[in-house]
PDB file of N, CA and C in Angstrom:
ATOM      1  N   MET A   1     234.094 102.525 232.756  1.00  0.00           N
ATOM      2  CA  MET A   1     232.645 102.554 232.832  1.00  0.00           C
ATOM      3  C   MET A   1     232.188 103.201 234.141  1.00  0.00           C
ATOM      4  N   ASP A   2     232.965 102.996 235.203  1.00  0.00           N
ATOM      5  CA  ASP A   2     232.594 103.583 236.489  1.00  0.00           C
ATOM      6  C   ASP A   2     232.618 105.101 236.447  1.00  0.00           C
ATOM      7  N   ILE A   3     233.538 105.657 235.676  1.00  0.00           N
ATOM      8  CA  ILE A   3     233.630 107.117 235.583  1.00  0.00           C
ATOM      9  C   ILE A   3     232.384 107.676 234.903  1.00  0.00           C
ATOM     10  N   ILE A   4     231.960 107.045 233.825  1.00  0.00           N
ATOM     11  CA  ILE A   4     230.774 107.505 233.105  1.00  0.00           C
ATOM     12  C   ILE A   4     229.532 107.334 233.975  1.00  0.00           C
ATOM     13  N   THR A   5     229.433 106.186 234.626  1.00  0.00           N
ATOM     14  CA  THR A   5     228.278 105.921 235.479  1.00  0.00           C
ATOM     15  C   THR A   5     228.208 106.918 236.634  1.00  0.00           C
ATOM     16  N   SER A   6     229.338 107.161 237.285  1.00  0.00           N
ATOM     17  CA  SER A   6     229.318 108.103 238.411  1.00  0.00           C
ATOM     18  C   SER A   6     229.025 109.523 237.941  1.00  0.00           C
ATOM     19  N   THR A   7     229.485 109.890 236.761  1.00  0.00           N
ATOM     20  CA  THR A   7     229.187 111.217 236.222  1.00  0.00           C
ATOM     21  C   THR A   7     227.691 111.386 235.983  1.00  0.00           C
ATOM     22  N   ILE A   8     227.065 110.359 235.446  1.00  0.00           N
ATOM     23  CA  ILE A   8     225.615 110.422 235.196  1.00  0.00           C
ATOM     24  C   ILE A   8     224.849 110.475 236.514  1.00  0.00           C
ATOM     25  N   ILE A   9     225.284 109.696 237.487  1.00  0.00           N
ATOM     26  CA  ILE A   9     224.607 109.692 238.787  1.00  0.00           C
ATOM     27  C   ILE A   9     224.698 111.069 239.441  1.00  0.00           C
ATOM     28  N   VAL A  10     225.875 111.686 239.386  1.00  0.00           N
ATOM     29  CA  VAL A  10     226.046 113.019 239.977  1.00  0.00           C
ATOM     30  C   VAL A  10     225.214 114.047 239.221  1.00  0.00           C
ATOM     31  N   ALA A  11     225.174 113.949 237.898  1.00  0.00           N
ATOM     32  CA  ALA A  11     224.425 114.923 237.100  1.00  0.00           C
ATOM     33  C   ALA A  11     222.921 114.828 237.353  1.00  0.00           C
ATOM     34  N   GLN A  12     222.419 113.635 237.594  1.00  0.00           N
ATOM     35  CA  GLN A  12     220.984 113.478 237.828  1.00  0.00           C
ATOM     36  C   GLN A  12     220.575 113.931 239.228  1.00  0.00           C
ATOM     37  N   ASN A  13     221.484 113.836 240.188  1.00  0.00           N
ATOM     38  CA  ASN A  13     221.276 114.316 241.557  1.00  0.00           C
ATOM     39  C   ASN A  13     220.037 113.712 242.212  1.00  0.00           C
ATOM     40  N   GLU A  14     219.841 112.419 242.034  1.00  0.00           N
ATOM     41  CA  GLU A  14     218.699 111.750 242.658  1.00  0.00           C
ATOM     42  C   GLU A  14     218.835 111.723 244.179  1.00  0.00           C
ATOM     43  N   GLU A  15     220.066 111.543 244.669  1.00  0.00           N
ATOM     44  CA  GLU A  15     220.257 111.515 246.124  1.00  0.00           C
ATOM     45  C   GLU A  15     219.962 112.870 246.750  1.00  0.00           C
ATOM     46  N   GLY A  16     220.299 113.944 246.047  1.00  0.00           N
ATOM     47  CA  GLY A  16     219.982 115.274 246.555  1.00  0.00           C
ATOM     48  C   GLY A  16     218.486 115.511 246.635  1.00  0.00           C
ATOM     49  N   LYS A  17     217.770 115.038 245.640  1.00  0.00           N
ATOM     50  CA  LYS A  17     216.312 115.171 245.649  1.00  0.00           C
ATOM     51  C   LYS A  17     215.702 114.341 246.777  1.00  0.00           C
ATOM     52  N   MET A  18     216.272 113.147 247.010  1.00  0.00           N
ATOM     53  CA  MET A  18     215.739 112.301 248.081  1.00  0.00           C
ATOM     54  C   MET A  18     216.089 112.848 249.463  1.00  0.00           C
ATOM     55  N   SER A  19     217.270 113.450 249.603  1.00  0.00           N
ATOM     56  CA  SER A  19     217.633 114.007 250.909  1.00  0.00           C
ATOM     57  C   SER A  19     216.748 115.202 251.259  1.00  0.00           C
ATOM     58  N   ALA A  20     216.253 115.907 250.264  1.00  0.00           N
ATOM     59  CA  ALA A  20     215.310 117.000 250.516  1.00  0.00           C
ATOM     60  C   ALA A  20     213.991 116.458 251.063  1.00  0.00           C
ATOM     61  N   GLN A  21     213.692 115.203 250.723  1.00  0.00           N
ATOM     62  CA  GLN A  21     212.479 114.563 251.235  1.00  0.00           C
ATOM     63  C   GLN A  21     212.726 113.831 252.550  1.00  0.00           C
ATOM     64  N   GLY A  22     213.976 113.823 253.005  1.00  0.00           N
ATOM     65  CA  GLY A  22     214.297 113.160 254.261  1.00  0.00           C
ATOM     66  C   GLY A  22     214.680 111.706 254.109  1.00  0.00           C
ATOM     67  N   LEU A  23     215.011 111.276 252.910  1.00  0.00           N
ATOM     68  CA  LEU A  23     215.395 109.891 252.656  1.00  0.00           C
ATOM     69  C   LEU A  23     216.898 109.808 252.450  1.00  0.00           C
ATOM     70  N   ALA A  24     217.498 108.717 252.947  1.00  0.00           N
ATOM     71  CA  ALA A  24     218.942 108.532 252.785  1.00  0.00           C
ATOM     72  C   ALA A  24     219.216 107.089 252.360  1.00  0.00           C
ATOM     73  N   PRO A  25     219.775 106.891 251.168  1.00  0.00           N
ATOM     74  CA  PRO A  25     220.076 105.519 250.726  1.00  0.00           C
ATOM     75  C   PRO A  25     221.349 104.991 251.401  1.00  0.00           C
ATOM     76  N   ASN A  26     221.401 103.660 251.554  1.00  0.00           N
ATOM     77  CA  ASN A  26     222.621 103.061 252.095  1.00  0.00           C
ATOM     78  C   ASN A  26     223.543 102.658 250.934  1.00  0.00           C
ATOM     79  N   GLN A  27     224.714 102.134 251.263  1.00  0.00           N
ATOM     80  CA  GLN A  27     225.720 101.834 250.244  1.00  0.00           C
ATOM     81  C   GLN A  27     225.256 100.720 249.295  1.00  0.00           C
ATOM     82  N   ALA A  28     224.531  99.734 249.803  1.00  0.00           N
ATOM     83  CA  ALA A  28     224.049  98.644 248.950  1.00  0.00           C
ATOM     84  C   ALA A  28     223.069  99.174 247.899  1.00  0.00           C
ATOM     85  N   GLN A  29     222.214 100.090 248.297  1.00  0.00           N
ATOM     86  CA  GLN A  29     221.265 100.677 247.351  1.00  0.00           C
ATOM     87  C   GLN A  29     221.979 101.536 246.316  1.00  0.00           C
ATOM     88  N   ARG A  30     223.014 102.250 246.726  1.00  0.00           N
ATOM     89  CA  ARG A  30     223.806 103.043 245.775  1.00  0.00           C
ATOM     90  C   ARG A  30     224.513 102.143 244.762  1.00  0.00           C
ATOM     91  N   ASP A  31     225.081 101.045 245.256  1.00  0.00           N
ATOM     92  CA  ASP A  31     225.773 100.113 244.353  1.00  0.00           C
ATOM     93  C   ASP A  31     224.811  99.492 243.354  1.00  0.00           C
ATOM     94  N   LYS A  32     223.629  99.124 243.835  1.00  0.00           N
ATOM     95  CA  LYS A  32     222.622  98.546 242.942  1.00  0.00           C
ATOM     96  C   LYS A  32     222.195  99.555 241.877  1.00  0.00           C
ATOM     97  N   HIS A  33     222.056 100.803 242.274  1.00  0.00           N
ATOM     98  CA  HIS A  33     221.683 101.863 241.336  1.00  0.00           C
ATOM     99  C   HIS A  33     222.785 102.088 240.306  1.00  0.00           C
ATOM    100  N   SER A  34     224.019 102.068 240.752  1.00  0.00           N
ATOM    101  CA  SER A  34     225.157 102.242 239.841  1.00  0.00           C
ATOM    102  C   SER A  34     225.230 101.095 238.828  1.00  0.00           C
ATOM    103  N   GLU A  35     225.011  99.878 239.272  1.00  0.00           N
ATOM    104  CA  GLU A  35     225.010  98.727 238.369  1.00  0.00           C
ATOM    105  C   GLU A  35     223.876  98.818 237.358  1.00  0.00           C
ATOM    106  N   CYS A  36     222.730  99.266 237.812  1.00  0.00           N
ATOM    107  CA  CYS A  36     221.580  99.403 236.913  1.00  0.00           C
ATOM    108  C   CYS A  36     221.865 100.436 235.825  1.00  0.00           C
ATOM    109  N   ILE A  37     222.468 101.533 236.193  1.00  0.00           N
ATOM    110  CA  ILE A  37     222.795 102.568 235.210  1.00  0.00           C
ATOM    111  C   ILE A  37     223.839 102.053 234.223  1.00  0.00           C
ATOM    112  N   GLY A  38     224.817 101.311 234.699  1.00  0.00           N
ATOM    113  CA  GLY A  38     225.813 100.725 233.809  1.00  0.00           C
ATOM    114  C   GLY A  38     225.192  99.760 232.809  1.00  0.00           C
ATOM    115  N   ARG A  39     224.267  98.931 233.282  1.00  0.00           N
ATOM    116  CA  ARG A  39     223.571  98.012 232.373  1.00  0.00           C
ATOM    117  C   ARG A  39     222.722  98.769 231.359  1.00  0.00           C
ATOM    118  N   GLY A  40     222.097  99.844 231.796  1.00  0.00           N
ATOM    119  CA  GLY A  40     221.282 100.637 230.878  1.00  0.00           C
ATOM    120  C   GLY A  40     222.112 101.278 229.784  1.00  0.00           C
ATOM    121  N   LEU A  41     223.301 101.775 230.146  1.00  0.00           N
ATOM    122  CA  LEU A  41     224.180 102.381 229.145  1.00  0.00           C
ATOM    123  C   LEU A  41     224.709 101.334 228.164  1.00  0.00           C
ATOM    124  N   LEU A  42     225.052 100.159 228.665  1.00  0.00           N
ATOM    125  CA  LEU A  42     225.503  99.089 227.768  1.00  0.00           C
ATOM    126  C   LEU A  42     224.372  98.631 226.847  1.00  0.00           C
ATOM    127  N   GLN A  43     223.174  98.602 227.367  1.00  0.00           N
ATOM    128  CA  GLN A  43     222.021  98.245 226.549  1.00  0.00           C
ATOM    129  C   GLN A  43     221.824  99.265 225.434  1.00  0.00           C
ATOM    130  N   ALA A  44     221.945 100.533 225.741  1.00  0.00           N
ATOM    131  CA  ALA A  44     221.806 101.576 224.726  1.00  0.00           C
ATOM    132  C   ALA A  44     222.911 101.472 223.686  1.00  0.00           C
ATOM    133  N   LEU A  45     224.120 101.165 224.129  1.00  0.00           N
ATOM    134  CA  LEU A  45     225.234 101.005 223.196  1.00  0.00           C
ATOM    135  C   LEU A  45     225.004  99.823 222.263  1.00  0.00           C
ATOM    136  N   GLY A  46     224.509  98.730 222.805  1.00  0.00           N
ATOM    137  CA  GLY A  46     224.212  97.552 221.981  1.00  0.00           C
ATOM    138  C   GLY A  46     223.096  97.818 220.987  1.00  0.00           C
ATOM    139  N   ILE A  47     222.044  98.462 221.441  1.00  0.00           N
ATOM    140  CA  ILE A  47     220.936  98.799 220.546  1.00  0.00           C
ATOM    141  C   ILE A  47     221.416  99.728 219.443  1.00  0.00           C
ATOM    142  N   GLY A  48     222.267 100.684 219.794  1.00  0.00           N
ATOM    143  CA  GLY A  48     222.785 101.620 218.798  1.00  0.00           C
ATOM    144  C   GLY A  48     223.587 100.930 217.722  1.00  0.00           C
ATOM    145  N   SER A  49     224.475 100.039 218.107  1.00  0.00           N
ATOM    146  CA  SER A  49     225.304  99.369 217.099  1.00  0.00           C
ATOM    147  C   SER A  49     224.484  98.430 216.237  1.00  0.00           C
ATOM    148  N   LEU A  50     223.546  97.716 216.827  1.00  0.00           N
ATOM    149  CA  LEU A  50     222.689  96.836 216.029  1.00  0.00           C
ATOM    150  C   LEU A  50     221.785  97.626 215.092  1.00  0.00           C
ATOM    151  N   THR A  51     221.283  98.752 215.565  1.00  0.00           N
ATOM    152  CA  THR A  51     220.417  99.580 214.735  1.00  0.00           C
ATOM    153  C   THR A  51     221.183 100.138 213.545  1.00  0.00           C
ATOM    154  N   PHE A  52     222.399 100.622 213.789  1.00  0.00           N
ATOM    155  CA  PHE A  52     223.180 101.182 212.687  1.00  0.00           C
ATOM    156  C   PHE A  52     223.441 100.136 211.609  1.00  0.00           C
ATOM    157  N   THR A  53     223.900  98.971 212.020  1.00  0.00           N
ATOM    158  CA  THR A  53     224.236  97.962 211.020  1.00  0.00           C
ATOM    159  C   THR A  53     223.000  97.501 210.260  1.00  0.00           C
ATOM    160  N   SER A  54     221.900  97.290 210.949  1.00  0.00           N
ATOM    161  CA  SER A  54     220.706  96.808 210.245  1.00  0.00           C
ATOM    162  C   SER A  54     220.131  97.873 209.317  1.00  0.00           C
ATOM    163  N   VAL A  55     220.087  99.115 209.748  1.00  0.00           N
ATOM    164  CA  VAL A  55     219.538 100.170 208.893  1.00  0.00           C
ATOM    165  C   VAL A  55     220.460 100.447 207.709  1.00  0.00           C
ATOM    166  N   TYR A  56     221.764 100.514 207.966  1.00  0.00           N
ATOM    167  CA  TYR A  56     222.701 100.810 206.883  1.00  0.00           C
ATOM    168  C   TYR A  56     222.683  99.723 205.813  1.00  0.00           C
ATOM    169  N   PHE A  57     222.804  98.468 206.229  1.00  0.00           N
ATOM    170  CA  PHE A  57     222.840  97.396 205.235  1.00  0.00           C
ATOM    171  C   PHE A  57     221.497  97.190 204.557  1.00  0.00           C
ATOM    172  N   SER A  58     220.397  97.477 205.257  1.00  0.00           N
ATOM    173  CA  SER A  58     219.077  97.410 204.607  1.00  0.00           C
ATOM    174  C   SER A  58     218.948  98.492 203.546  1.00  0.00           C
ATOM    175  N   GLN A  59     219.414  99.688 203.862  1.00  0.00           N
ATOM    176  CA  GLN A  59     219.371 100.760 202.866  1.00  0.00           C
ATOM    177  C   GLN A  59     220.242 100.430 201.667  1.00  0.00           C
ATOM    178  N   ARG A  60     221.413  99.910 201.912  1.00  0.00           N
ATOM    179  CA  ARG A  60     222.317  99.576 200.799  1.00  0.00           C
ATOM    180  C   ARG A  60     221.711  98.473 199.930  1.00  0.00           C
ATOM    181  N   PHE A  61     221.049  97.501 200.542  1.00  0.00           N
ATOM    182  CA  PHE A  61     220.471  96.390 199.780  1.00  0.00           C
ATOM    183  C   PHE A  61     219.275  96.848 198.953  1.00  0.00           C
ATOM    184  N   PHE A  62     218.366  97.597 199.576  1.00  0.00           N
ATOM    185  CA  PHE A  62     217.133  97.960 198.888  1.00  0.00           C
ATOM    186  C   PHE A  62     217.288  99.148 197.939  1.00  0.00           C
ATOM    187  N   THR A  63     218.382  99.877 198.032  1.00  0.00           N
ATOM    188  CA  THR A  63     218.559 101.040 197.155  1.00  0.00           C
ATOM    189  C   THR A  63     219.788 100.895 196.257  1.00  0.00           C
ATOM    190  N   LYS A  64     220.213  99.675 196.000  1.00  0.00           N
ATOM    191  CA  LYS A  64     221.430  99.510 195.204  1.00  0.00           C
ATOM    192  C   LYS A  64     221.229  99.903 193.746  1.00  0.00           C
ATOM    193  N   ASN A  65     220.013  99.902 193.246  1.00  0.00           N
ATOM    194  CA  ASN A  65     219.757 100.295 191.862  1.00  0.00           C
ATOM    195  C   ASN A  65     219.246 101.729 191.729  1.00  0.00           C
ATOM    196  N   VAL A  66     219.187 102.463 192.811  1.00  0.00           N
ATOM    197  CA  VAL A  66     218.713 103.840 192.780  1.00  0.00           C
ATOM    198  C   VAL A  66     219.887 104.749 192.425  1.00  0.00           C
ATOM    199  N   LYS A  67     219.695 105.543 191.391  1.00  0.00           N
ATOM    200  CA  LYS A  67     220.764 106.450 190.983  1.00  0.00           C
ATOM    201  C   LYS A  67     220.651 107.750 191.780  1.00  0.00           C
ATOM    202  N   GLY A  68     221.783 108.317 192.097  1.00  0.00           N
ATOM    203  CA  GLY A  68     221.814 109.576 192.818  1.00  0.00           C
ATOM    204  C   GLY A  68     221.866 109.432 194.329  1.00  0.00           C
ATOM    205  N   LEU A  69     221.749 108.227 194.837  1.00  0.00           N
ATOM    206  CA  LEU A  69     221.822 108.011 196.276  1.00  0.00           C
ATOM    207  C   LEU A  69     223.276 107.741 196.657  1.00  0.00           C
ATOM    208  N   LYS A  70     223.842 108.653 197.387  1.00  0.00           N
ATOM    209  CA  LYS A  70     225.245 108.532 197.760  1.00  0.00           C
ATOM    210  C   LYS A  70     225.396 107.658 198.995  1.00  0.00           C
ATOM    211  N   ARG A  71     226.591 107.145 199.154  1.00  0.00           N
ATOM    212  CA  ARG A  71     226.896 106.333 200.320  1.00  0.00           C
ATOM    213  C   ARG A  71     226.823 107.185 201.589  1.00  0.00           C
ATOM    214  N   SER A  72     227.245 108.437 201.486  1.00  0.00           N
ATOM    215  CA  SER A  72     227.219 109.310 202.658  1.00  0.00           C
ATOM    216  C   SER A  72     225.789 109.564 203.140  1.00  0.00           C
ATOM    217  N   THR A  73     224.838 109.557 202.228  1.00  0.00           N
ATOM    218  CA  THR A  73     223.439 109.739 202.615  1.00  0.00           C
ATOM    219  C   THR A  73     222.956 108.565 203.455  1.00  0.00           C
ATOM    220  N   ALA A  74     223.329 107.357 203.051  1.00  0.00           N
ATOM    221  CA  ALA A  74     222.940 106.166 203.814  1.00  0.00           C
ATOM    222  C   ALA A  74     223.606 106.174 205.183  1.00  0.00           C
ATOM    223  N   ILE A  75     224.861 106.578 205.239  1.00  0.00           N
ATOM    224  CA  ILE A  75     225.564 106.625 206.521  1.00  0.00           C
ATOM    225  C   ILE A  75     224.956 107.686 207.428  1.00  0.00           C
ATOM    226  N   LEU A  76     224.650 108.842 206.876  1.00  0.00           N
ATOM    227  CA  LEU A  76     224.078 109.926 207.681  1.00  0.00           C
ATOM    228  C   LEU A  76     222.697 109.565 208.214  1.00  0.00           C
ATOM    229  N   SER A  77     221.834 109.029 207.376  1.00  0.00           N
ATOM    230  CA  SER A  77     220.492 108.684 207.850  1.00  0.00           C
ATOM    231  C   SER A  77     220.540 107.534 208.851  1.00  0.00           C
ATOM    232  N   SER A  78     221.451 106.581 208.651  1.00  0.00           N
ATOM    233  CA  SER A  78     221.598 105.492 209.613  1.00  0.00           C
ATOM    234  C   SER A  78     222.109 106.014 210.951  1.00  0.00           C
ATOM    235  N   THR A  79     223.020 106.967 210.904  1.00  0.00           N
ATOM    236  CA  THR A  79     223.563 107.546 212.132  1.00  0.00           C
ATOM    237  C   THR A  79     222.508 108.320 212.902  1.00  0.00           C
ATOM    238  N   ILE A  80     221.693 109.076 212.194  1.00  0.00           N
ATOM    239  CA  ILE A  80     220.637 109.851 212.860  1.00  0.00           C
ATOM    240  C   ILE A  80     219.614 108.916 213.514  1.00  0.00           C
ATOM    241  N   PHE A  81     219.195 107.904 212.786  1.00  0.00           N
ATOM    242  CA  PHE A  81     218.229 106.948 213.334  1.00  0.00           C
ATOM    243  C   PHE A  81     218.834 106.195 214.514  1.00  0.00           C
ATOM    244  N   THR A  82     220.113 105.852 214.418  1.00  0.00           N
ATOM    245  CA  THR A  82     220.800 105.168 215.507  1.00  0.00           C
ATOM    246  C   THR A  82     220.872 106.058 216.745  1.00  0.00           C
ATOM    247  N   GLY A  83     221.159 107.328 216.546  1.00  0.00           N
ATOM    248  CA  GLY A  83     221.216 108.252 217.676  1.00  0.00           C
ATOM    249  C   GLY A  83     219.894 108.335 218.409  1.00  0.00           C
ATOM    250  N   PHE A  84     218.812 108.429 217.661  1.00  0.00           N
ATOM    251  CA  PHE A  84     217.495 108.475 218.290  1.00  0.00           C
ATOM    252  C   PHE A  84     217.185 107.181 219.033  1.00  0.00           C
ATOM    253  N   ALA A  85     217.475 106.050 218.412  1.00  0.00           N
ATOM    254  CA  ALA A  85     217.187 104.752 219.042  1.00  0.00           C
ATOM    255  C   ALA A  85     218.006 104.561 220.309  1.00  0.00           C
ATOM    256  N   ALA A  86     219.295 104.896 220.257  1.00  0.00           N
ATOM    257  CA  ALA A  86     220.151 104.738 221.437  1.00  0.00           C
ATOM    258  C   ALA A  86     219.734 105.706 222.546  1.00  0.00           C
ATOM    259  N   TYR A  87     219.391 106.934 222.178  1.00  0.00           N
ATOM    260  CA  TYR A  87     218.962 107.913 223.177  1.00  0.00           C
ATOM    261  C   TYR A  87     217.686 107.455 223.880  1.00  0.00           C
ATOM    262  N   LEU A  88     216.705 107.028 223.116  1.00  0.00           N
ATOM    263  CA  LEU A  88     215.439 106.603 223.717  1.00  0.00           C
ATOM    264  C   LEU A  88     215.609 105.362 224.579  1.00  0.00           C
ATOM    265  N   THR A  89     216.444 104.429 224.133  1.00  0.00           N
ATOM    266  CA  THR A  89     216.701 103.232 224.927  1.00  0.00           C
ATOM    267  C   THR A  89     217.421 103.590 226.223  1.00  0.00           C
ATOM    268  N   GLY A  90     218.445 104.422 226.126  1.00  0.00           N
ATOM    269  CA  GLY A  90     219.179 104.826 227.321  1.00  0.00           C
ATOM    270  C   GLY A  90     218.333 105.630 228.281  1.00  0.00           C
ATOM    271  N   LYS A  91     217.519 106.533 227.755  1.00  0.00           N
ATOM    272  CA  LYS A  91     216.666 107.358 228.612  1.00  0.00           C
ATOM    273  C   LYS A  91     215.649 106.502 229.357  1.00  0.00           C
ATOM    274  N   SER A  92     215.038 105.547 228.671  1.00  0.00           N
ATOM    275  CA  SER A  92     214.056 104.700 229.351  1.00  0.00           C
ATOM    276  C   SER A  92     214.727 103.807 230.394  1.00  0.00           C
ATOM    277  N   ALA A  93     215.945 103.332 230.110  1.00  0.00           N
ATOM    278  CA  ALA A  93     216.664 102.515 231.090  1.00  0.00           C
ATOM    279  C   ALA A  93     217.035 103.341 232.314  1.00  0.00           C
ATOM    280  N   LEU A  94     217.500 104.570 232.106  1.00  0.00           N
ATOM    281  CA  LEU A  94     217.861 105.425 233.235  1.00  0.00           C
ATOM    282  C   LEU A  94     216.636 105.834 234.046  1.00  0.00           C
ATOM    283  N   ASP A  95     215.525 106.098 233.384  1.00  0.00           N
ATOM    284  CA  ASP A  95     214.291 106.419 234.106  1.00  0.00           C
ATOM    285  C   ASP A  95     213.844 105.245 234.966  1.00  0.00           C
ATOM    286  N   MET A  96     213.953 104.029 234.414  1.00  0.00           N
ATOM    287  CA  MET A  96     213.577 102.840 235.167  1.00  0.00           C
ATOM    288  C   MET A  96     214.502 102.655 236.370  1.00  0.00           C
ATOM    289  N   CYS A  97     215.805 102.878 236.182  1.00  0.00           N
ATOM    290  CA  CYS A  97     216.758 102.746 237.284  1.00  0.00           C
ATOM    291  C   CYS A  97     216.464 103.759 238.389  1.00  0.00           C
ATOM    292  N   ASN A  98     216.190 104.994 238.014  1.00  0.00           N
ATOM    293  CA  ASN A  98     215.897 106.028 239.005  1.00  0.00           C
ATOM    294  C   ASN A  98     214.607 105.741 239.753  1.00  0.00           C
ATOM    295  N   LYS A  99     213.598 105.258 239.037  1.00  0.00           N
ATOM    296  CA  LYS A  99     212.334 104.936 239.671  1.00  0.00           C
ATOM    297  C   LYS A  99     212.512 103.785 240.671  1.00  0.00           C
ATOM    298  N   ASN A 100     213.268 102.763 240.276  1.00  0.00           N
ATOM    299  CA  ASN A 100     213.515 101.645 241.182  1.00  0.00           C
ATOM    300  C   ASN A 100     214.375 102.061 242.370  1.00  0.00           C
ATOM    301  N   PHE A 101     215.318 102.970 242.152  1.00  0.00           N
ATOM    302  CA  PHE A 101     216.171 103.462 243.232  1.00  0.00           C
ATOM    303  C   PHE A 101     215.348 104.198 244.277  1.00  0.00           C
ATOM    304  N   ILE A 102     214.483 105.065 243.825  1.00  0.00           N
ATOM    305  CA  ILE A 102     213.623 105.815 244.761  1.00  0.00           C
ATOM    306  C   ILE A 102     212.687 104.878 245.503  1.00  0.00           C
ATOM    307  N   ARG A 103     212.132 103.899 244.777  1.00  0.00           N
ATOM    308  CA  ARG A 103     211.219 102.941 245.421  1.00  0.00           C
ATOM    309  C   ARG A 103     211.946 102.088 246.456  1.00  0.00           C
ATOM    310  N   ASP A 104     213.197 101.681 246.180  1.00  0.00           N
ATOM    311  CA  ASP A 104     213.964 100.878 247.125  1.00  0.00           C
ATOM    312  C   ASP A 104     214.312 101.663 248.390  1.00  0.00           C
ATOM    313  N   VAL A 105     214.603 102.936 248.234  1.00  0.00           N
ATOM    314  CA  VAL A 105     214.980 103.746 249.399  1.00  0.00           C
ATOM    315  C   VAL A 105     213.782 104.037 250.281  1.00  0.00           C
ATOM    316  N   LYS A 106     212.614 104.208 249.677  1.00  0.00           N
ATOM    317  CA  LYS A 106     211.403 104.499 250.484  1.00  0.00           C
ATOM    318  C   LYS A 106     210.950 103.309 251.220  1.00  0.00           C
TER     319      LYS A 106
END
């Protein structure tokens, strides 16, 4: 998890943006930011798995008498909806972490 978290932190380059403004975070603030990003990613993963199972089984239950609806269609639509839900959850968590990180450093 640390590898993924550190990769995201480096890709976002929040510290580089803050150093251009003359701000420098200390190690405690960096650790807190890293933990926040890890929690946000786990939250997105949890939301994604719950969304997939609820959407897939709801589709299977409510469309069991519909002819022509393939199982792959239910899996594909559940996967697409899950991707959107996980992305939006993760993006909002990361935005919140970055906003709190900048506020803590200032």
